[in-house]
Amino acid sequence: MHVTLAWRRSGLVSVITLLAAAHALAQFDIKTEKDPAADFAAIKTYAWLPPAPIVTNVAPDAVSNPTLSDAALAPHIVAAVDRELAARGLVRTTSDAADVHVAYFAALTVGFSQTYLGEYYGYVTGWGSPVPAALAPSTSSSVHEKGTVLVDVVHRASKRAIWRGTVVTKVHQEHTLEKRIERIDDAAARLFKKFPVKSKN
């Protein structure tokens, strides 16, 4: 009887652990696209494209919550991507001759154009919107239920996106900036596990 009770307790703990792990994984909806013809092994250097102008239809909550501002989150998104690319042997440079350019966009806005980044920077993406039109939020109260961060890796010479990573997650208004940074780092690590060049660490 004691053995059965102990087994049941052990089984319950295992189930709770599995559910907790599943919940953690479910916090991020991750999707990637890549150009099958691209030679990722040839990529040695990258440079960030300058930040794109913030779209004009930013929801009011993004203004009133400083931990959701571009100024607060942008450095940490860039740092997280830098760490993941460095782990894969890519070297950041400011040279115009970098093998690829990197751009990101954080969508905490009303509406999101699938071609926004490509149109602004002048490169071809070839992939659809990560935010389905039927699910696009239309009010400020629903905007922050979901947030999207999109990262494009663009072949400099051809001006064509060869990889796109998208993370969609629930955005909690009550989170501290430290918690947001922790989630950014976690999301970047999960996202770049799907990058064609594997980590050397």
PDB file of C-alpha atoms in Angstrom:
ATOM      1  CA  MET A   1       0.000   0.000   0.000  1.00  0.00           C
ATOM      2  CA  HIS A   2       2.836   2.393   0.890  1.00  0.00           C
ATOM      3  CA  VAL A   3       4.536   1.485  -2.362  1.00  0.00           C
ATOM      4  CA  THR A   4       1.353   2.227  -4.303  1.00  0.00           C
ATOM      5  CA  LEU A   5       0.928   5.576  -2.537  1.00  0.00           C
ATOM      6  CA  ALA A   6       4.554   6.498  -3.156  1.00  0.00           C
ATOM      7  CA  TRP A   7       4.198   5.525  -6.826  1.00  0.00           C
ATOM      8  CA  ARG A   8       1.068   7.645  -7.144  1.00  0.00           C
ATOM      9  CA  ARG A   9       2.812  10.626  -5.568  1.00  0.00           C
ATOM     10  CA  SER A  10       5.801  10.126  -7.838  1.00  0.00           C
ATOM     11  CA  GLY A  11       3.493   9.853 -10.829  1.00  0.00           C
ATOM     12  CA  LEU A  12       1.645  13.021  -9.800  1.00  0.00           C
ATOM     13  CA  VAL A  13       4.923  14.923  -9.478  1.00  0.00           C
ATOM     14  CA  SER A  14       5.952  13.691 -12.940  1.00  0.00           C
ATOM     15  CA  VAL A  15       2.649  14.823 -14.450  1.00  0.00           C
ATOM     16  CA  ILE A  16       2.928  18.260 -12.808  1.00  0.00           C
ATOM     17  CA  THR A  17       6.518  18.592 -14.050  1.00  0.00           C
ATOM     18  CA  LEU A  18       5.479  17.664 -17.583  1.00  0.00           C
ATOM     19  CA  LEU A  19       2.560  20.096 -17.505  1.00  0.00           C
ATOM     20  CA  ALA A  20       4.832  22.881 -16.263  1.00  0.00           C
ATOM     21  CA  ALA A  21       7.311  22.152 -19.040  1.00  0.00           C
ATOM     22  CA  ALA A  22       4.529  22.103 -21.627  1.00  0.00           C
ATOM     23  CA  HIS A  23       3.222  25.418 -20.307  1.00  0.00           C
ATOM     24  CA  ALA A  24       6.703  26.959 -20.589  1.00  0.00           C
ATOM     25  CA  LEU A  25       7.030  25.754 -24.168  1.00  0.00           C
ATOM     26  CA  ALA A  26       3.555  27.019 -24.993  1.00  0.00           C
ATOM     27  CA  GLN A  27       4.519  30.558 -23.972  1.00  0.00           C
ATOM     28  CA  PHE A  28       6.076  31.091 -27.409  1.00  0.00           C
ATOM     29  CA  ASP A  29       4.675  30.304 -30.815  1.00  0.00           C
ATOM     30  CA  ILE A  30       7.790  30.071 -32.992  1.00  0.00           C
ATOM     31  CA  LYS A  31       7.932  29.895 -36.762  1.00  0.00           C
ATOM     32  CA  THR A  32      10.834  30.120 -39.188  1.00  0.00           C
ATOM     33  CA  GLU A  33      11.217  30.382 -42.957  1.00  0.00           C
ATOM     34  CA  LYS A  34      14.375  29.939 -45.006  1.00  0.00           C
ATOM     35  CA  ASP A  35      15.566  30.146 -48.574  1.00  0.00           C
ATOM     36  CA  PRO A  36      16.483  26.542 -49.457  1.00  0.00           C
ATOM     37  CA  ALA A  37      19.012  27.777 -52.033  1.00  0.00           C
ATOM     38  CA  ALA A  38      20.930  29.974 -49.570  1.00  0.00           C
ATOM     39  CA  ASP A  39      24.437  28.931 -48.506  1.00  0.00           C
ATOM     40  CA  PHE A  40      24.327  29.560 -44.771  1.00  0.00           C
ATOM     41  CA  ALA A  41      27.770  28.007 -44.281  1.00  0.00           C
ATOM     42  CA  ALA A  42      29.252  30.885 -46.267  1.00  0.00           C
ATOM     43  CA  ILE A  43      27.914  33.507 -43.853  1.00  0.00           C
ATOM     44  CA  LYS A  44      30.719  34.839 -41.676  1.00  0.00           C
ATOM     45  CA  THR A  45      29.758  38.452 -40.913  1.00  0.00           C
ATOM     46  CA  TYR A  46      26.576  40.422 -40.327  1.00  0.00           C
ATOM     47  CA  ALA A  47      25.553  44.028 -39.774  1.00  0.00           C
ATOM     48  CA  TRP A  48      22.382  45.434 -38.286  1.00  0.00           C
ATOM     49  CA  LEU A  49      20.203  47.590 -40.477  1.00  0.00           C
ATOM     50  CA  PRO A  50      19.284  50.890 -38.788  1.00  0.00           C
ATOM     51  CA  PRO A  51      16.004  50.764 -36.845  1.00  0.00           C
ATOM     52  CA  ALA A  52      12.926  51.193 -38.980  1.00  0.00           C
ATOM     53  CA  PRO A  53      10.640  54.123 -38.119  1.00  0.00           C
ATOM     54  CA  ILE A  54       8.004  53.240 -35.557  1.00  0.00           C
ATOM     55  CA  VAL A  55       4.607  52.812 -37.207  1.00  0.00           C
ATOM     56  CA  THR A  56       2.062  55.520 -36.434  1.00  0.00           C
ATOM     57  CA  ASN A  57      -0.725  53.313 -35.108  1.00  0.00           C
ATOM     58  CA  VAL A  58       0.929  52.347 -31.836  1.00  0.00           C
ATOM     59  CA  ALA A  59      -1.622  51.386 -29.218  1.00  0.00           C
ATOM     60  CA  PRO A  60      -2.107  53.717 -26.227  1.00  0.00           C
ATOM     61  CA  ASP A  61      -0.997  51.026 -23.757  1.00  0.00           C
ATOM     62  CA  ALA A  62       2.456  50.942 -25.373  1.00  0.00           C
ATOM     63  CA  VAL A  63       2.868  54.597 -24.521  1.00  0.00           C
ATOM     64  CA  SER A  64       1.619  54.327 -20.944  1.00  0.00           C
ATOM     65  CA  ASN A  65       3.672  51.223 -20.089  1.00  0.00           C
ATOM     66  CA  PRO A  66       7.382  52.137 -20.246  1.00  0.00           C
ATOM     67  CA  THR A  67       8.469  48.483 -20.040  1.00  0.00           C
ATOM     68  CA  LEU A  68       6.829  47.915 -23.447  1.00  0.00           C
ATOM     69  CA  SER A  69       8.492  50.853 -25.173  1.00  0.00           C
ATOM     70  CA  ASP A  70      10.908  50.458 -28.058  1.00  0.00           C
ATOM     71  CA  ALA A  71      13.550  52.327 -26.057  1.00  0.00           C
ATOM     72  CA  ALA A  72      13.281  49.796 -23.215  1.00  0.00           C
ATOM     73  CA  LEU A  73      13.159  46.591 -25.270  1.00  0.00           C
ATOM     74  CA  ALA A  74      15.203  47.282 -28.437  1.00  0.00           C
ATOM     75  CA  PRO A  75      18.695  47.011 -26.857  1.00  0.00           C
ATOM     76  CA  HIS A  76      17.790  43.682 -25.267  1.00  0.00           C
ATOM     77  CA  ILE A  77      16.292  42.225 -28.444  1.00  0.00           C
ATOM     78  CA  VAL A  78      19.439  43.208 -30.369  1.00  0.00           C
ATOM     79  CA  ALA A  79      21.702  41.840 -27.604  1.00  0.00           C
ATOM     80  CA  ALA A  80      19.819  38.522 -27.551  1.00  0.00           C
ATOM     81  CA  VAL A  81      20.121  38.109 -31.328  1.00  0.00           C
ATOM     82  CA  ASP A  82      23.804  39.109 -31.160  1.00  0.00           C
ATOM     83  CA  ARG A  83      24.475  36.377 -28.585  1.00  0.00           C
ATOM     84  CA  GLU A  84      22.757  33.722 -30.681  1.00  0.00           C
ATOM     85  CA  LEU A  85      24.582  34.690 -33.873  1.00  0.00           C
ATOM     86  CA  ALA A  86      27.931  34.900 -32.058  1.00  0.00           C
ATOM     87  CA  ALA A  87      27.346  31.386 -30.679  1.00  0.00           C
ATOM     88  CA  ARG A  88      27.113  30.257 -34.290  1.00  0.00           C
ATOM     89  CA  GLY A  89      30.400  31.863 -35.257  1.00  0.00           C
ATOM     90  CA  LEU A  90      28.990  34.944 -36.990  1.00  0.00           C
ATOM     91  CA  VAL A  91      30.868  38.185 -36.390  1.00  0.00           C
ATOM     92  CA  ARG A  92      29.057  41.506 -36.071  1.00  0.00           C
ATOM     93  CA  THR A  93      30.536  44.316 -38.121  1.00  0.00           C
ATOM     94  CA  THR A  94      29.660  47.827 -39.239  1.00  0.00           C
ATOM     95  CA  SER A  95      31.218  47.228 -42.635  1.00  0.00           C
ATOM     96  CA  ASP A  96      29.149  47.762 -45.771  1.00  0.00           C
ATOM     97  CA  ALA A  97      30.602  44.466 -46.992  1.00  0.00           C
ATOM     98  CA  ALA A  98      28.960  42.265 -44.324  1.00  0.00           C
ATOM     99  CA  ASP A  99      27.699  38.972 -45.755  1.00  0.00           C
ATOM    100  CA  VAL A 100      24.190  39.525 -44.412  1.00  0.00           C
ATOM    101  CA  HIS A 101      22.106  42.261 -42.869  1.00  0.00           C
ATOM    102  CA  VAL A 102      19.853  41.700 -39.871  1.00  0.00           C
ATOM    103  CA  ALA A 103      16.620  43.564 -39.129  1.00  0.00           C
ATOM    104  CA  TYR A 104      13.949  43.097 -36.501  1.00  0.00           C
ATOM    105  CA  PHE A 105      10.476  44.425 -35.877  1.00  0.00           C
ATOM    106  CA  ALA A 106       8.452  44.210 -32.655  1.00  0.00           C
ATOM    107  CA  ALA A 107       4.733  44.396 -33.382  1.00  0.00           C
ATOM    108  CA  LEU A 108       2.808  45.811 -30.449  1.00  0.00           C
ATOM    109  CA  THR A 109       0.588  47.798 -32.741  1.00  0.00           C
ATOM    110  CA  VAL A 110      -2.843  47.929 -34.309  1.00  0.00           C
ATOM    111  CA  GLY A 111      -2.286  46.129 -37.583  1.00  0.00           C
ATOM    112  CA  PHE A 112       0.930  44.830 -39.110  1.00  0.00           C
ATOM    113  CA  SER A 113       1.913  44.911 -42.768  1.00  0.00           C
ATOM    114  CA  GLN A 114       3.479  41.677 -43.972  1.00  0.00           C
ATOM    115  CA  THR A 115       5.848  43.645 -46.203  1.00  0.00           C
ATOM    116  CA  TYR A 116       6.713  46.454 -43.775  1.00  0.00           C
ATOM    117  CA  LEU A 117      10.371  45.571 -43.256  1.00  0.00           C
ATOM    118  CA  GLY A 118      11.039  44.576 -46.841  1.00  0.00           C
ATOM    119  CA  GLU A 119       9.431  47.699 -48.238  1.00  0.00           C
ATOM    120  CA  TYR A 120      11.300  50.015 -45.888  1.00  0.00           C
ATOM    121  CA  TYR A 121      14.725  48.447 -46.381  1.00  0.00           C
ATOM    122  CA  GLY A 122      14.251  47.526 -50.030  1.00  0.00           C
ATOM    123  CA  TYR A 123      14.655  43.763 -49.890  1.00  0.00           C
ATOM    124  CA  VAL A 124      12.428  40.880 -50.983  1.00  0.00           C
ATOM    125  CA  THR A 125      10.949  38.568 -48.352  1.00  0.00           C
ATOM    126  CA  GLY A 126       8.654  36.182 -50.200  1.00  0.00           C
ATOM    127  CA  TRP A 127       6.894  35.106 -46.996  1.00  0.00           C
ATOM    128  CA  GLY A 128       3.437  35.931 -45.703  1.00  0.00           C
ATOM    129  CA  SER A 129       2.440  37.887 -42.635  1.00  0.00           C
ATOM    130  CA  PRO A 130       3.131  36.276 -39.240  1.00  0.00           C
ATOM    131  CA  VAL A 131      -0.090  37.913 -38.029  1.00  0.00           C
ATOM    132  CA  PRO A 132      -3.146  36.494 -39.869  1.00  0.00           C
ATOM    133  CA  ALA A 133      -5.494  39.286 -40.918  1.00  0.00           C
ATOM    134  CA  ALA A 134      -8.492  37.591 -39.281  1.00  0.00           C
ATOM    135  CA  LEU A 135      -6.669  37.550 -35.945  1.00  0.00           C
ATOM    136  CA  ALA A 136      -5.155  41.018 -36.096  1.00  0.00           C
ATOM    137  CA  PRO A 137      -6.175  43.018 -33.013  1.00  0.00           C
ATOM    138  CA  SER A 138      -8.203  46.140 -33.549  1.00  0.00           C
ATOM    139  CA  THR A 139      -8.316  47.755 -30.099  1.00  0.00           C
ATOM    140  CA  SER A 140      -5.669  48.795 -27.632  1.00  0.00           C
ATOM    141  CA  SER A 141      -6.988  46.379 -25.002  1.00  0.00           C
ATOM    142  CA  SER A 142      -6.401  43.374 -27.252  1.00  0.00           C
ATOM    143  CA  VAL A 143      -3.151  44.526 -28.833  1.00  0.00           C
ATOM    144  CA  HIS A 144      -1.022  43.474 -25.881  1.00  0.00           C
ATOM    145  CA  GLU A 145      -2.658  40.087 -25.506  1.00  0.00           C
ATOM    146  CA  LYS A 146      -0.216  39.037 -28.235  1.00  0.00           C
ATOM    147  CA  GLY A 147       3.100  40.484 -29.260  1.00  0.00           C
ATOM    148  CA  THR A 148       5.211  39.542 -32.270  1.00  0.00           C
ATOM    149  CA  VAL A 149       8.946  39.865 -32.774  1.00  0.00           C
ATOM    150  CA  LEU A 150      10.184  39.202 -36.288  1.00  0.00           C
ATOM    151  CA  VAL A 151      13.858  38.827 -37.249  1.00  0.00           C
ATOM    152  CA  ASP A 152      14.989  38.862 -40.878  1.00  0.00           C
ATOM    153  CA  VAL A 153      18.426  37.816 -42.135  1.00  0.00           C
ATOM    154  CA  VAL A 154      19.004  39.397 -45.544  1.00  0.00           C
ATOM    155  CA  HIS A 155      21.636  38.447 -48.099  1.00  0.00           C
ATOM    156  CA  ARG A 156      23.382  41.752 -48.697  1.00  0.00           C
ATOM    157  CA  ALA A 157      24.368  41.262 -52.337  1.00  0.00           C
ATOM    158  CA  SER A 158      20.993  39.996 -53.583  1.00  0.00           C
ATOM    159  CA  LYS A 159      18.885  42.063 -51.145  1.00  0.00           C
ATOM    160  CA  ARG A 160      16.756  39.024 -50.457  1.00  0.00           C
ATOM    161  CA  ALA A 161      15.700  37.681 -47.081  1.00  0.00           C
ATOM    162  CA  ILE A 162      17.148  34.196 -46.662  1.00  0.00           C
ATOM    163  CA  TRP A 163      15.800  33.514 -43.162  1.00  0.00           C
ATOM    164  CA  ARG A 164      12.927  34.822 -41.094  1.00  0.00           C
ATOM    165  CA  GLY A 165      12.219  33.954 -37.493  1.00  0.00           C
ATOM    166  CA  THR A 166       8.969  34.917 -35.801  1.00  0.00           C
ATOM    167  CA  VAL A 167       8.042  34.679 -32.139  1.00  0.00           C
ATOM    168  CA  VAL A 168       4.467  35.305 -31.003  1.00  0.00           C
ATOM    169  CA  THR A 169       3.719  35.406 -27.298  1.00  0.00           C
ATOM    170  CA  LYS A 170       1.239  36.691 -24.781  1.00  0.00           C
ATOM    171  CA  VAL A 171       2.316  40.048 -23.390  1.00  0.00           C
ATOM    172  CA  HIS A 172       1.635  40.613 -19.700  1.00  0.00           C
ATOM    173  CA  GLN A 173       1.150  44.242 -18.727  1.00  0.00           C
ATOM    174  CA  GLU A 174       2.257  43.580 -15.146  1.00  0.00           C
ATOM    175  CA  HIS A 175       5.680  42.133 -15.997  1.00  0.00           C
ATOM    176  CA  THR A 176       8.749  44.032 -14.894  1.00  0.00           C
ATOM    177  CA  LEU A 177      11.429  45.009 -17.400  1.00  0.00           C
ATOM    178  CA  GLU A 178      13.707  42.339 -15.878  1.00  0.00           C
ATOM    179  CA  LYS A 179      11.062  39.677 -16.577  1.00  0.00           C
ATOM    180  CA  ARG A 180      10.637  40.929 -20.142  1.00  0.00           C
ATOM    181  CA  ILE A 181      14.412  40.712 -20.699  1.00  0.00           C
ATOM    182  CA  GLU A 182      14.409  37.159 -19.340  1.00  0.00           C
ATOM    183  CA  ARG A 183      11.624  36.219 -21.759  1.00  0.00           C
ATOM    184  CA  ILE A 184      13.400  37.920 -24.679  1.00  0.00           C
ATOM    185  CA  ASP A 185      16.547  35.884 -23.980  1.00  0.00           C
ATOM    186  CA  ASP A 186      14.537  32.672 -23.667  1.00  0.00           C
ATOM    187  CA  ALA A 187      12.609  33.356 -26.871  1.00  0.00           C
ATOM    188  CA  ALA A 188      15.792  34.157 -28.817  1.00  0.00           C
ATOM    189  CA  ALA A 189      17.428  30.915 -27.648  1.00  0.00           C
ATOM    190  CA  ARG A 190      14.397  28.881 -28.722  1.00  0.00           C
ATOM    191  CA  LEU A 191      14.084  30.734 -32.017  1.00  0.00           C
ATOM    192  CA  PHE A 192      17.707  30.327 -33.071  1.00  0.00           C
ATOM    193  CA  LYS A 193      17.645  26.606 -32.362  1.00  0.00           C
ATOM    194  CA  LYS A 194      15.852  26.583 -35.720  1.00  0.00           C
ATOM    195  CA  PHE A 195      18.545  28.647 -37.463  1.00  0.00           C
ATOM    196  CA  PRO A 196      20.350  26.681 -40.209  1.00  0.00           C
ATOM    197  CA  VAL A 197      23.770  27.272 -38.565  1.00  0.00           C
ATOM    198  CA  LYS A 198      24.014  25.367 -35.304  1.00  0.00           C
ATOM    199  CA  SER A 199      25.476  26.765 -32.089  1.00  0.00           C
ATOM    200  CA  LYS A 200      29.130  25.953 -31.421  1.00  0.00           C
ATOM    201  CA  ASN A 201      28.661  26.181 -27.657  1.00  0.00           C
TER     202      ASN A 201
END
